[in-house]
Coordinates of C-alpha atoms in Angstrom, one line a residue:
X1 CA -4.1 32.7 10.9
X2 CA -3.5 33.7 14.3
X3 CA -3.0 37.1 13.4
X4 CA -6.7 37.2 12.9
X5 CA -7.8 36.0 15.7
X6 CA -5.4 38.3 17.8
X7 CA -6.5 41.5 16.1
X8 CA -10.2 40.7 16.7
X9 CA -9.2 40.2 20.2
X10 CA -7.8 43.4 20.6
X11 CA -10.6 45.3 18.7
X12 CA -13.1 43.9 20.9
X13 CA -10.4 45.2 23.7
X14 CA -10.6 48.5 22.1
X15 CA -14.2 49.2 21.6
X16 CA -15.5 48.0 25.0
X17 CA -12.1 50.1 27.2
X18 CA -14.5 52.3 28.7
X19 CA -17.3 50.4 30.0
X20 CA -16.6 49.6 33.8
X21 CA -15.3 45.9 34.0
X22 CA -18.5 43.1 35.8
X23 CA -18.0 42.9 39.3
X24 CA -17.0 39.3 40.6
X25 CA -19.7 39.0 43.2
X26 CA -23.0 40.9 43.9
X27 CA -23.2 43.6 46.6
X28 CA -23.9 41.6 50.1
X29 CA -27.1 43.3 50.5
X30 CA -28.8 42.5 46.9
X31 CA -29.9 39.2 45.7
X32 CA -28.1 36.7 44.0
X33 CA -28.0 37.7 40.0
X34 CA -29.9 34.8 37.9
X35 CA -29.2 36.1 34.9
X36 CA -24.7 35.7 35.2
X37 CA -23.4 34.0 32.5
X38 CA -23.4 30.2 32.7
X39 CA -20.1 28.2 33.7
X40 CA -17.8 26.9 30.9
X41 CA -19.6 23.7 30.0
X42 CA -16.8 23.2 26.8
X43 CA -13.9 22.3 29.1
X44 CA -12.9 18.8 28.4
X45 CA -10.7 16.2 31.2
X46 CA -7.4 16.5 30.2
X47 CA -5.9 13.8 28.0
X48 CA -2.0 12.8 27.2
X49 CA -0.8 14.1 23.9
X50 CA 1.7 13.3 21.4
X51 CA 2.5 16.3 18.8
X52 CA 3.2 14.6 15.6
X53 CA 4.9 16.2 12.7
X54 CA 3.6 15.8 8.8
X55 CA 6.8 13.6 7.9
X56 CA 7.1 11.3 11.4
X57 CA 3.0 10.6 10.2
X58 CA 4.1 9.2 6.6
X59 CA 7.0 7.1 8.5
X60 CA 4.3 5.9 10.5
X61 CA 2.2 5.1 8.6
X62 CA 5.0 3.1 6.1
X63 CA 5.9 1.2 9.1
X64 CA 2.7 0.6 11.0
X65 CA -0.3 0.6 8.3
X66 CA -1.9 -2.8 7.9
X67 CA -3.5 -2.5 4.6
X68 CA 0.3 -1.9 3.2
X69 CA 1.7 -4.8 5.2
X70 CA -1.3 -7.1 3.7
X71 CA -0.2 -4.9 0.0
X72 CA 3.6 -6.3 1.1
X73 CA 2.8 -9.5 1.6
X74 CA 1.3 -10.3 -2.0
X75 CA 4.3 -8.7 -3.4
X76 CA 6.6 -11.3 -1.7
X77 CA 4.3 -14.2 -2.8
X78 CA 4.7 -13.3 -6.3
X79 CA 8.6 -13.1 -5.9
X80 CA 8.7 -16.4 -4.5
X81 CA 6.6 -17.7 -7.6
X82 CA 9.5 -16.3 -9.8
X83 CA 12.0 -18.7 -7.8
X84 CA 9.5 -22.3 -8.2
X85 CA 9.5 -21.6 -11.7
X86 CA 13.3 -21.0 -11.8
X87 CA 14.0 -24.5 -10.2
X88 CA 12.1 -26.4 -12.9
X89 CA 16.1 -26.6 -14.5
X90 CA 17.3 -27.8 -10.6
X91 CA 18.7 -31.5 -10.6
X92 CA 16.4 -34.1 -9.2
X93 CA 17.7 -37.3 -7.5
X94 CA 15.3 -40.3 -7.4
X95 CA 15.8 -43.7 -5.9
X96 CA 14.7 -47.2 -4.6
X97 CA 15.4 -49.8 -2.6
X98 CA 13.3 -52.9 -2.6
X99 CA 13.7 -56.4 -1.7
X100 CA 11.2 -59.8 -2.4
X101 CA 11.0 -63.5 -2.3
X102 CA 9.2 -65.4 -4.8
X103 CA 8.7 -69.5 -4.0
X104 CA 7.5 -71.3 -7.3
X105 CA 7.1 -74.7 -7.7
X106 CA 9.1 -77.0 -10.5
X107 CA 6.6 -78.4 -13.9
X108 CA 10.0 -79.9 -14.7
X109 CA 13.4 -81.2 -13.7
X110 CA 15.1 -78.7 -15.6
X111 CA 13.8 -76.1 -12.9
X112 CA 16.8 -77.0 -11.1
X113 CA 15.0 -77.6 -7.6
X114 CA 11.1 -79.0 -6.5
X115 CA 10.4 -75.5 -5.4
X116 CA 12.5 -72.5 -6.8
X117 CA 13.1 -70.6 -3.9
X118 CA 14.2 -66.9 -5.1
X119 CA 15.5 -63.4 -3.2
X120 CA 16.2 -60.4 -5.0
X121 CA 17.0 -56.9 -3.9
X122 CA 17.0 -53.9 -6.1
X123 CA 18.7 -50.5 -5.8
X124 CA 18.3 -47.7 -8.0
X125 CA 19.6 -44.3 -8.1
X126 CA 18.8 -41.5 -10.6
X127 CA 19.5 -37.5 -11.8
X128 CA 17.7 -35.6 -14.0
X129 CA 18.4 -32.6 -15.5
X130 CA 16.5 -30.5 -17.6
X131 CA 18.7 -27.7 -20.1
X132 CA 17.0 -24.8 -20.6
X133 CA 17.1 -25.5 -24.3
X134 CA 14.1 -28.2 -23.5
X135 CA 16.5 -31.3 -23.5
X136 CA 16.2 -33.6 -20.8
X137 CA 19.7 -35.8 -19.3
X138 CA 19.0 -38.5 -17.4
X139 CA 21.6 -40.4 -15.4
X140 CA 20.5 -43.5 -13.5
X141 CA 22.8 -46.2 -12.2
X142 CA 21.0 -49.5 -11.3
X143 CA 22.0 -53.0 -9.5
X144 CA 20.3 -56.3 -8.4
X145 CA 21.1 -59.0 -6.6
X146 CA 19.5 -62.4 -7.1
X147 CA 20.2 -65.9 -5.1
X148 CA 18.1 -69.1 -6.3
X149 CA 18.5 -72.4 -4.7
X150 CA 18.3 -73.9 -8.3
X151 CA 21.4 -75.5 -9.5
X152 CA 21.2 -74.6 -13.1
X153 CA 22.3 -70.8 -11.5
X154 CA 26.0 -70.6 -12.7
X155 CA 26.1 -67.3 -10.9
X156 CA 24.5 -67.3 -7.5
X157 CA 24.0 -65.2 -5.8
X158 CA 24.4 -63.0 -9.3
X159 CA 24.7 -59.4 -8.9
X160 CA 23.2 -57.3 -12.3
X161 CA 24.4 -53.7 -12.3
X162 CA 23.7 -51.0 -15.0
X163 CA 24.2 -47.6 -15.8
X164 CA 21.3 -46.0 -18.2
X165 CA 22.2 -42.3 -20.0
X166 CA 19.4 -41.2 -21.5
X167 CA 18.6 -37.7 -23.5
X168 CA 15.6 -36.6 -24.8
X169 CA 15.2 -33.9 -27.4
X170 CA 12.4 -31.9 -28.3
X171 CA 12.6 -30.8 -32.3
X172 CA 9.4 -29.1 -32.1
X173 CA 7.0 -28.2 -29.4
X174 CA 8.9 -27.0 -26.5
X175 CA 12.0 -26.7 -28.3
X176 CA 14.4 -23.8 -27.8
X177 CA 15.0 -21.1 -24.6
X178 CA 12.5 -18.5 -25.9
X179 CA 10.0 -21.1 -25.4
X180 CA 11.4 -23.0 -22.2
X181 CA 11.5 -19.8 -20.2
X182 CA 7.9 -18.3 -21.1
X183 CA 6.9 -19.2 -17.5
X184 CA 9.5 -17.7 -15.6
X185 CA 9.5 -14.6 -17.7
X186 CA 5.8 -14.4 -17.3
X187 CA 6.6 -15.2 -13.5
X188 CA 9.2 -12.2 -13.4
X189 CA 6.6 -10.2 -15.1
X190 CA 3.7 -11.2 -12.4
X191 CA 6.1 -9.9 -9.6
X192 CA 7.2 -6.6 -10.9
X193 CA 3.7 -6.2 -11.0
X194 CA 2.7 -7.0 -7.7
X195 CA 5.5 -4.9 -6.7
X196 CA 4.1 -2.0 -8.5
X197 CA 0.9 -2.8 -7.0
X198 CA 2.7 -2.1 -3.2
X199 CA 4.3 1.0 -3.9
X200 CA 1.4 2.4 -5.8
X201 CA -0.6 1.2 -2.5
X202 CA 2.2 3.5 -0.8
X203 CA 1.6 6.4 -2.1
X204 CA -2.3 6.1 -1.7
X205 CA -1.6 5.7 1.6
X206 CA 0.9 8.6 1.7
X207 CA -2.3 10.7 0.3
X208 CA -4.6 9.2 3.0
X209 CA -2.5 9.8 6.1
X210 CA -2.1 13.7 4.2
X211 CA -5.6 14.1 3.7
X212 CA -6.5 12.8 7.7
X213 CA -3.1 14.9 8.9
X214 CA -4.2 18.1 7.6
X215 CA -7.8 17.9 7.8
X216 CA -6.9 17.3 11.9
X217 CA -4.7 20.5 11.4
X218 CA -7.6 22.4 10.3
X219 CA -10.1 21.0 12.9
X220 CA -7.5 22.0 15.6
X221 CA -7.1 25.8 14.3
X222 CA -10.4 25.9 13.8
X223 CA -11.4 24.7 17.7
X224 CA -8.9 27.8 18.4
X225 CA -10.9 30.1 16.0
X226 CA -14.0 28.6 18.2
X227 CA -12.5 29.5 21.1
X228 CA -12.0 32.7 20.2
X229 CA -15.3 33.6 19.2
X230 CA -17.1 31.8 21.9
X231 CA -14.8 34.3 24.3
X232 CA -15.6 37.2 22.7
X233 CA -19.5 36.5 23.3
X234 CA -18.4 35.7 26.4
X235 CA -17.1 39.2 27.1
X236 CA -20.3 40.9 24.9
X237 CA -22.8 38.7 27.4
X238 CA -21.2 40.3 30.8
X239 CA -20.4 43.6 29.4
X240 CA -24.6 43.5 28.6
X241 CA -25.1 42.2 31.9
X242 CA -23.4 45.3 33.3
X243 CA -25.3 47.8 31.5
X244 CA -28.5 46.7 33.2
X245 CA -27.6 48.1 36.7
X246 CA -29.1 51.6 37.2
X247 CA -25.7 53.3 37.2
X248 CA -25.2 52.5 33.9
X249 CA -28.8 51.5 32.0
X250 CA -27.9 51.7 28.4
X251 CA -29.1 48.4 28.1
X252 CA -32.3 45.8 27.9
X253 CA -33.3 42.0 28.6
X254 CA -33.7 42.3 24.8
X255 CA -30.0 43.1 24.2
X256 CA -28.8 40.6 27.2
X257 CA -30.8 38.3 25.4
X258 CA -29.2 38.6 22.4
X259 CA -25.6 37.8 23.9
X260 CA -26.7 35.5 25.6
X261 CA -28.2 33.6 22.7
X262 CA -24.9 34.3 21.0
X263 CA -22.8 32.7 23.7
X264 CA -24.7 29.1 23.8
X265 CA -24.4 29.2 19.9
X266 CA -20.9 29.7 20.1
X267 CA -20.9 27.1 22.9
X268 CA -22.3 24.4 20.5
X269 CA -20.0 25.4 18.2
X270 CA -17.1 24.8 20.1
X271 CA -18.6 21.4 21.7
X272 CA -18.8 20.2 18.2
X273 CA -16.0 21.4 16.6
X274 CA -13.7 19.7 19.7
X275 CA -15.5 16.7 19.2
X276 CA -14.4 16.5 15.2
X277 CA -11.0 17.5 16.0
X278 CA -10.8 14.1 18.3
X279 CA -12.7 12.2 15.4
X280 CA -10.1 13.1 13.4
X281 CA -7.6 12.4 15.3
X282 CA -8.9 9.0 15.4
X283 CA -8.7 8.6 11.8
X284 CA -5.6 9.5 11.6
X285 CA -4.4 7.5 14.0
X286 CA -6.0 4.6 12.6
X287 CA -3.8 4.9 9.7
X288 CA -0.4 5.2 11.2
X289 CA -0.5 3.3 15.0
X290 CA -1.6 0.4 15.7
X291 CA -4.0 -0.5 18.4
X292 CA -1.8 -2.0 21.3
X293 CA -4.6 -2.4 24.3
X294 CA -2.8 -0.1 26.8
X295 CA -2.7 3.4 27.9
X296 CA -0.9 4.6 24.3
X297 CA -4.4 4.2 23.2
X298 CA -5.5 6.9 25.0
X299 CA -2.9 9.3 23.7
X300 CA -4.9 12.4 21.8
X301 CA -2.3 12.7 18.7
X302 CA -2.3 16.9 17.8
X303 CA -0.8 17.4 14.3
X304 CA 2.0 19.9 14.7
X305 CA 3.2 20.7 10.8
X306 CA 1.6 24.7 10.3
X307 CA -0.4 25.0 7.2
X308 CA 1.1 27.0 4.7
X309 CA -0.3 30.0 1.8
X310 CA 1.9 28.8 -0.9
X311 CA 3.5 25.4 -3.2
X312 CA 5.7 24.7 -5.6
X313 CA 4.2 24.0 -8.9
X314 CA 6.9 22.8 -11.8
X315 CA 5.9 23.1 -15.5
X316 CA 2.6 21.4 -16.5
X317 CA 4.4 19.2 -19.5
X318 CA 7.4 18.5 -16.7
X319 CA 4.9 17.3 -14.3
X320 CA 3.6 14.8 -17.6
X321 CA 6.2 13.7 -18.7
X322 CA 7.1 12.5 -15.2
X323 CA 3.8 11.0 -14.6
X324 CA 3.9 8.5 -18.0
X325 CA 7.6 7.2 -16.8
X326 CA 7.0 7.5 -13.2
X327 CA 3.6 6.2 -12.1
X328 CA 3.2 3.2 -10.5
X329 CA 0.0 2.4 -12.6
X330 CA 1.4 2.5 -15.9
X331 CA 4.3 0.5 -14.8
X332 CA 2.1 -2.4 -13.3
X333 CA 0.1 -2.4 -16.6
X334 CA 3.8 -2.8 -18.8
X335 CA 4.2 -5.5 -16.7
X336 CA 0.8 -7.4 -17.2
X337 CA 1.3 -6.9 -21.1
X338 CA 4.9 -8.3 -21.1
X339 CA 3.1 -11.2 -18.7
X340 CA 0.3 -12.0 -21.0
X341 CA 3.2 -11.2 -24.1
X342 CA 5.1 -14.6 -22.7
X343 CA 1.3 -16.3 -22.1
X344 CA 1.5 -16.0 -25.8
X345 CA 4.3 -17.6 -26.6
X346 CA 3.8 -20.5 -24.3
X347 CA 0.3 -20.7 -26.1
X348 CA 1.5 -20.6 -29.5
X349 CA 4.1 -23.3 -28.3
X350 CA 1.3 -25.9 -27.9
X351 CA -0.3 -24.9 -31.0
X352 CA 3.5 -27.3 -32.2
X353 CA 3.3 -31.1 -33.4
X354 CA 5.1 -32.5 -30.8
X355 CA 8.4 -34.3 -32.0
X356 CA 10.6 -35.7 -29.4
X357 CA 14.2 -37.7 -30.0
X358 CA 15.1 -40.2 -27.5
X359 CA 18.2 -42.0 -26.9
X360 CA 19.5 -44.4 -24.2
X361 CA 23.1 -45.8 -24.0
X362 CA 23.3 -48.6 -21.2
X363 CA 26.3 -50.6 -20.3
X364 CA 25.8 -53.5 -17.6
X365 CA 27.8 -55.9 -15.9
X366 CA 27.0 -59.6 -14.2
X367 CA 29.1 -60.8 -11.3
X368 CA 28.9 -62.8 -8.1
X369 CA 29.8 -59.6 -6.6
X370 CA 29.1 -56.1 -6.2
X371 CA 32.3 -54.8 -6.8
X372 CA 32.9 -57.0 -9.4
X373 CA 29.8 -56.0 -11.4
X374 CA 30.5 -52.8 -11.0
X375 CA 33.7 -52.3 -12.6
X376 CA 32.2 -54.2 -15.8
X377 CA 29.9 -51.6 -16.0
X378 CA 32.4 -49.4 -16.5
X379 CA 34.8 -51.0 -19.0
X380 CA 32.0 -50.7 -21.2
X381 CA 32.5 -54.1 -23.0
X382 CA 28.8 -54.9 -23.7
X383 CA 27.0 -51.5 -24.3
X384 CA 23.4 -51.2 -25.9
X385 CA 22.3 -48.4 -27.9
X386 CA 18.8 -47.4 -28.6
X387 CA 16.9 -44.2 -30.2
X388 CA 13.4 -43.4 -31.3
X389 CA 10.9 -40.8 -31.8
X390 CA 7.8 -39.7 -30.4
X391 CA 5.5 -38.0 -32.6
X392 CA 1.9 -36.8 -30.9
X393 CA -0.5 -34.8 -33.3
X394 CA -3.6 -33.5 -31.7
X395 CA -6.0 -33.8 -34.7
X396 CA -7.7 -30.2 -35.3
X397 CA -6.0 -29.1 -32.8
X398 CA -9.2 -26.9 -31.6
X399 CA -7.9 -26.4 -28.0
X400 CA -4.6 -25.5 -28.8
X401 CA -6.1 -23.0 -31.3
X402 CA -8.8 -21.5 -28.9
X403 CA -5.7 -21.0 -26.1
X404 CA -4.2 -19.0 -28.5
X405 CA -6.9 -16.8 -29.6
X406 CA -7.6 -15.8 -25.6
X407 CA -4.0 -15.5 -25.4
X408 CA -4.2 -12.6 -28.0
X409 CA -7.2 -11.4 -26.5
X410 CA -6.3 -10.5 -23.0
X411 CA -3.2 -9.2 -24.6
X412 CA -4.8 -6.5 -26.8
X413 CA -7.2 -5.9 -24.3
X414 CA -4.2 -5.1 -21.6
X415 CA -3.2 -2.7 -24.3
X416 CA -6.3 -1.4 -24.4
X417 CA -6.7 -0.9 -20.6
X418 CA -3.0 0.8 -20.8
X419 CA -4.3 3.4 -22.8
X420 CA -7.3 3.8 -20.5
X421 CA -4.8 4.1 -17.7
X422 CA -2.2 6.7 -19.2
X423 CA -5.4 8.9 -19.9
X424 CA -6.5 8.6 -16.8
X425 CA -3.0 9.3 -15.6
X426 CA -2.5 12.6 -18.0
X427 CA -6.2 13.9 -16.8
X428 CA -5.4 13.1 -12.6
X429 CA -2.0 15.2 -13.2
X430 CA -3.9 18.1 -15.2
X431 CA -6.4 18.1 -12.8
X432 CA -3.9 18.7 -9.6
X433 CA -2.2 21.4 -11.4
X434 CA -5.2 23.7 -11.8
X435 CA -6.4 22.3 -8.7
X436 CA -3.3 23.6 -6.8
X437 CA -3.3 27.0 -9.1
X438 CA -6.6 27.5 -8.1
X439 CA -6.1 26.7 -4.2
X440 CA -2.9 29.2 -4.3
X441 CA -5.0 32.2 -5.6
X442 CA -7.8 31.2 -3.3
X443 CA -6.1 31.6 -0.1
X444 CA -5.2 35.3 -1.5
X445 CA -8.8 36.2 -1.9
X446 CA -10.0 34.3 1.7
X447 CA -6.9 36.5 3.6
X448 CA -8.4 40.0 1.8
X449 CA -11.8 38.2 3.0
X450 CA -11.0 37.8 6.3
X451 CA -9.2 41.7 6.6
X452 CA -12.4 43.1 5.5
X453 CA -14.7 41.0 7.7
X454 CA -12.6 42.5 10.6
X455 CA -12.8 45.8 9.4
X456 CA -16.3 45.7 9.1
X457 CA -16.7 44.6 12.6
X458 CA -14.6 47.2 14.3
X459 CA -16.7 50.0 12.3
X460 CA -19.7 48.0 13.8
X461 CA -18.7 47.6 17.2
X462 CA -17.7 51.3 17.2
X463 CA -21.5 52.3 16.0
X464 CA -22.6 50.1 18.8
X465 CA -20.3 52.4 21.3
X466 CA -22.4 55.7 19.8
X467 CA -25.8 53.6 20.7
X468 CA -26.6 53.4 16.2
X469 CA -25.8 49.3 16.1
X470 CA -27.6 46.5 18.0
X471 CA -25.6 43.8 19.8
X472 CA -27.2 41.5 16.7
X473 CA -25.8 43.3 14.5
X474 CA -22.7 43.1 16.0
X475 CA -22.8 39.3 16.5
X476 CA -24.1 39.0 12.7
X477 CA -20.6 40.5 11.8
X478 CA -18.9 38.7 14.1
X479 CA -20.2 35.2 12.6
X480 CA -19.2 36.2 9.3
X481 CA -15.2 37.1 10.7
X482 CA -15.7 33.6 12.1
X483 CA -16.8 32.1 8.8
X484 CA -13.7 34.2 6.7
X485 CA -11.4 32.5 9.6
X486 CA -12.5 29.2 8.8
X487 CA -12.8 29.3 5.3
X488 CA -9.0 30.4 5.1
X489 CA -7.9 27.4 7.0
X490 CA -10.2 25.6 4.4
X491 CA -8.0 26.9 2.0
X492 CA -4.9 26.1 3.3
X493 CA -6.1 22.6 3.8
X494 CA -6.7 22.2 0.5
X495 CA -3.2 23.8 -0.7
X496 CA -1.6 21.0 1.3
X497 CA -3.8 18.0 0.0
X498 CA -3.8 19.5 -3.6
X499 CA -0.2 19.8 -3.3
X500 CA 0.4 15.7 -2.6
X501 CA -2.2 14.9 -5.1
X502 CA 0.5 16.7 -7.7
X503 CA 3.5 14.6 -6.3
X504 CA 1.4 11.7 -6.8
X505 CA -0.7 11.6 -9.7
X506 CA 2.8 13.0 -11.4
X507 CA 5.3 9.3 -9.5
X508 CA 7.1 11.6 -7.5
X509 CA 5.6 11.1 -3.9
X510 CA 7.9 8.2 -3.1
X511 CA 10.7 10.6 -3.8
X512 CA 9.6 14.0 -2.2
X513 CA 9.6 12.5 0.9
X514 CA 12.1 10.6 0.3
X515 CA 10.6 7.0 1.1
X516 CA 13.4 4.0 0.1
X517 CA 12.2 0.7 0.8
X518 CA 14.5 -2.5 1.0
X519 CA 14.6 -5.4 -0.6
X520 CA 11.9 -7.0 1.3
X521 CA 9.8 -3.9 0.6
X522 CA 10.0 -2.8 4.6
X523 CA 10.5 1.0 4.7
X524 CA 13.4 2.4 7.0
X525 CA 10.8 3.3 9.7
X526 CA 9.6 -0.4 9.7
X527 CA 13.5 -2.0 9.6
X528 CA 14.3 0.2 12.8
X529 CA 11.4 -0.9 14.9
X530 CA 12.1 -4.3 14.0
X531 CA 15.5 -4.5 15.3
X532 CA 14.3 -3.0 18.0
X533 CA 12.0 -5.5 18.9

């Protein structure tokens, strides 16, 4: 690009050699001139800068950006969701301690005092386990102490201790692993998701911070073309100037005119082109740095990565086949199906009778002390047996039915939107191929563009020399040079954001530039500036 500019330069050099340079100041014994060109109104205070490279902008942006911290955080919610319904097959451990006094008066001698004065204390201590088969264990190990004052007590104080095993089978609804773990598979399912949701969230913001990066590259190289141009009208306005005094006179106030209409245009060019290079500089910083209320803010990030003519582009059908294994969007909607796959089967498991098998096995001993008690307990002399089962039919059903049917819905309809999404997919990668192509052979034509706009401005500038041109002629060619300029770096722009469109729409962004995230899903910018702080 700068090529351009440099050769126009030097034409204008070229065709003006001969005309006798303005003088800096007006001879002492003529009046001021009113008509000297205007001080440079474009120049700008000075402002700290920080050059910034494409790749350090996407490690910023990883490490920094708020709407993929926010992304990060969901992502770690639904993995923690996993793990509370992994510890529904944990052991639990109840118990209780209690204590009372109960005073009742006698209706009889056999009562065994006029008022039955009674304490008792209780302790019980429990495990449960659930198998992942749907059984149930339960362990629980109790003991009680009673003291009367009633004399027909042969044990007083009398401790009562027991140990309960109990089991509880299901034989139909909820019965078997496939069944048990639906939840946590679903679970599983739910986070891979969300964790497809982050990194797909990564590489839209990869494509944001490109698209703000090199759209501040081009607003920068285009301030310079700016510059440029307003110089040159610069140098046409004084070398006009100087062709009004009588030793010269090949000029008019029409032709000074002219330049000097050509010099505030290019003036208000500049002004607002600097002031969209700062904007977007802004919007790129708001996607990479975060605000910190000091002088940093200040700091006017340039973009220092060159824009280039040409990109890589693999085989079409490479770049597809890539894109159905490797995006992001089609592996979130796998997930939801295989989600809303173990919905299903946790739906079609209450559509079950429900059939349960229970059995307890207790063995208790009586002492008039703990110990004592105890150890009967576990001689096992007086054990008790008892089983039953549970039966619990849902008449019709309806509910059970209706859960199922929405069950199957959602899941076809996730299908459905799969589809939708891989189309989508095959059409975004399609798309960015030509799109690329197209931006490639552009940049070709806009560089052939630009070499004949110069052309045509030298042969105009040298008709101007012989006095067969007019200055607006001259500036009219001059504005289209500018325009060829700009719409090369247009170009170029385009080649870059075309060019990360391809990597993403085809699940390869993550990997061009090489961005590895941990298990906590913080990038290797993020870790560092962690342990730093």
């Amino acid at each position: 690009m700068r090529w351009a500019l440099v050769l126009l330069a030097l034409s204008t050099a070229l065709v003006w050699a001969e005309d006798p340079p303005p003088a800096d100041e007006p001879p002492a014994d003529e009046p001021p001139r009113t008509d000297a060109p205007a001080p440079d109104v474009t120049s700008k205070p000075v402002r700290p800068r920080r050059s910034i490279s494409f790749e350090d902008a996407i490690e910023l942006g990883l490490a920094y950006n708020l709407g993929l911290k926010s992304a990060r955080f969901d992502a770690l919610v639904a993995r923690f969701q996993v793990a509370r319904e992994d510890a529904r097959w944990d052991w639990t451990l109840d118990s209780e301690l209690g204590a009372g006094e109960s005073l009742v008066p006698s209706r009889s001698a056999l009562a065994g005092a006029d008022v039955v004065d009674t304490d008792s204390a209780n302790f019980v201590l429990g495990l449960t386990k659930p198998f992942r088969s749907g059984a149930t264990l339960g362990l629980n190990w109790r003991n009680d102490r009673t003291f009367s004052n009633s004399t027909f007590n042969t044990i007083n104080p009398a401790y009562d201790s027991a140990l309960d095993i109990t089991l509880t089978v299901p034989l139909l609804r909820g019965r078997g692993r496939s069944v048990q773990e639906a939840a946590l598979r679903a679970s599983r399912a739910a986070a891979d998701a969300a964790r497809y949701d982050f990194l797909n969230r990564a590489e839209l913001l990869i494509q944001e911070v490109a698209n703000a990066y090199w759209n501040l590259v081009f607003l920068q190289e285009s301030v310079d073309v700016l510059e440029k141009a307003l110089e040159v009208a610069r140098d046409t306005e004084r070398i006009e100037l100087r062709k009004l005094e009588p030793d010269i006179g090949r000029a008019t106030k029409l032709t000074v005119a002219q330049a000097q209409a050509e010099r505030f245009r290019r003036e208000a060019d500049l002004i607002a082109g600097q002031l969209d290079a700062e904007n977007g500089a802004d919007t790129l910083r708001r996607l990479i740095l975060p605000y910190t209320g000091n002088a940093d803010d200040e700091i006017l990030i340039v973009a220092k990565s060159a824009l280039r003519d040409t990109a890589s582009r693999p085989d079409l059908s490479l770049l597809v086949e890539e894109a159905m294994g490797r995006r992001q969007t089609l592996r979130r909607s796998d997930a939801v199906i295989e989600q809303l796959q173990e919905d299903l089967v946790a739906a079609r498991n209450n559509l079950r009778i429900r059939l349960d098998f229970d059995a307890t096995v207790t063995s208790r001993g009586v002492a008039g002390n703990l110990e004592q008690s105890a150890a009967d307990v576990f001689r096992w002399d007086t054990p008790s047996y008892a089983g039953a089962f549970t039966l619990s039919w849902p008449i019709g059903r309806r509910d059970a039915k209706a859960a199922v049917q929405q069950a199957q819905l959602r899941l076809d309809q996730a299908r459905v939107n799969r589809q939708e999404t891989l189309n989508l997919v095959i059409s975004e990668v399609r798309r960015a191929y030509r799109t690329l192509g197209s931006n490639a052979r552009e940049i070709g034509v806009r560089r052939d563009e630009l070499k004949a706009s110069i052309e045509a401005l030298e042969g105009e500038r040298a008709r101007l020399k012989r006095g067969v041109s007019t200055v607006l002629d001259v500036s009219r060619l001059e504005e289209n040079a500018v325009q060829a300029a700009l719409r090369l770096l247009q170009a170029q722009t385009l080649l870059e954001r075309a060019d990360v469109e391809m990597q993403r729409s085809s699940g390869t962004l993550l990997d061009r530039w090489n961005v590895k995230f941990d298990p906590n899903l913080e990038s290797n910018r993020e870790k560092q500036e962690s342990r730093k702080s």
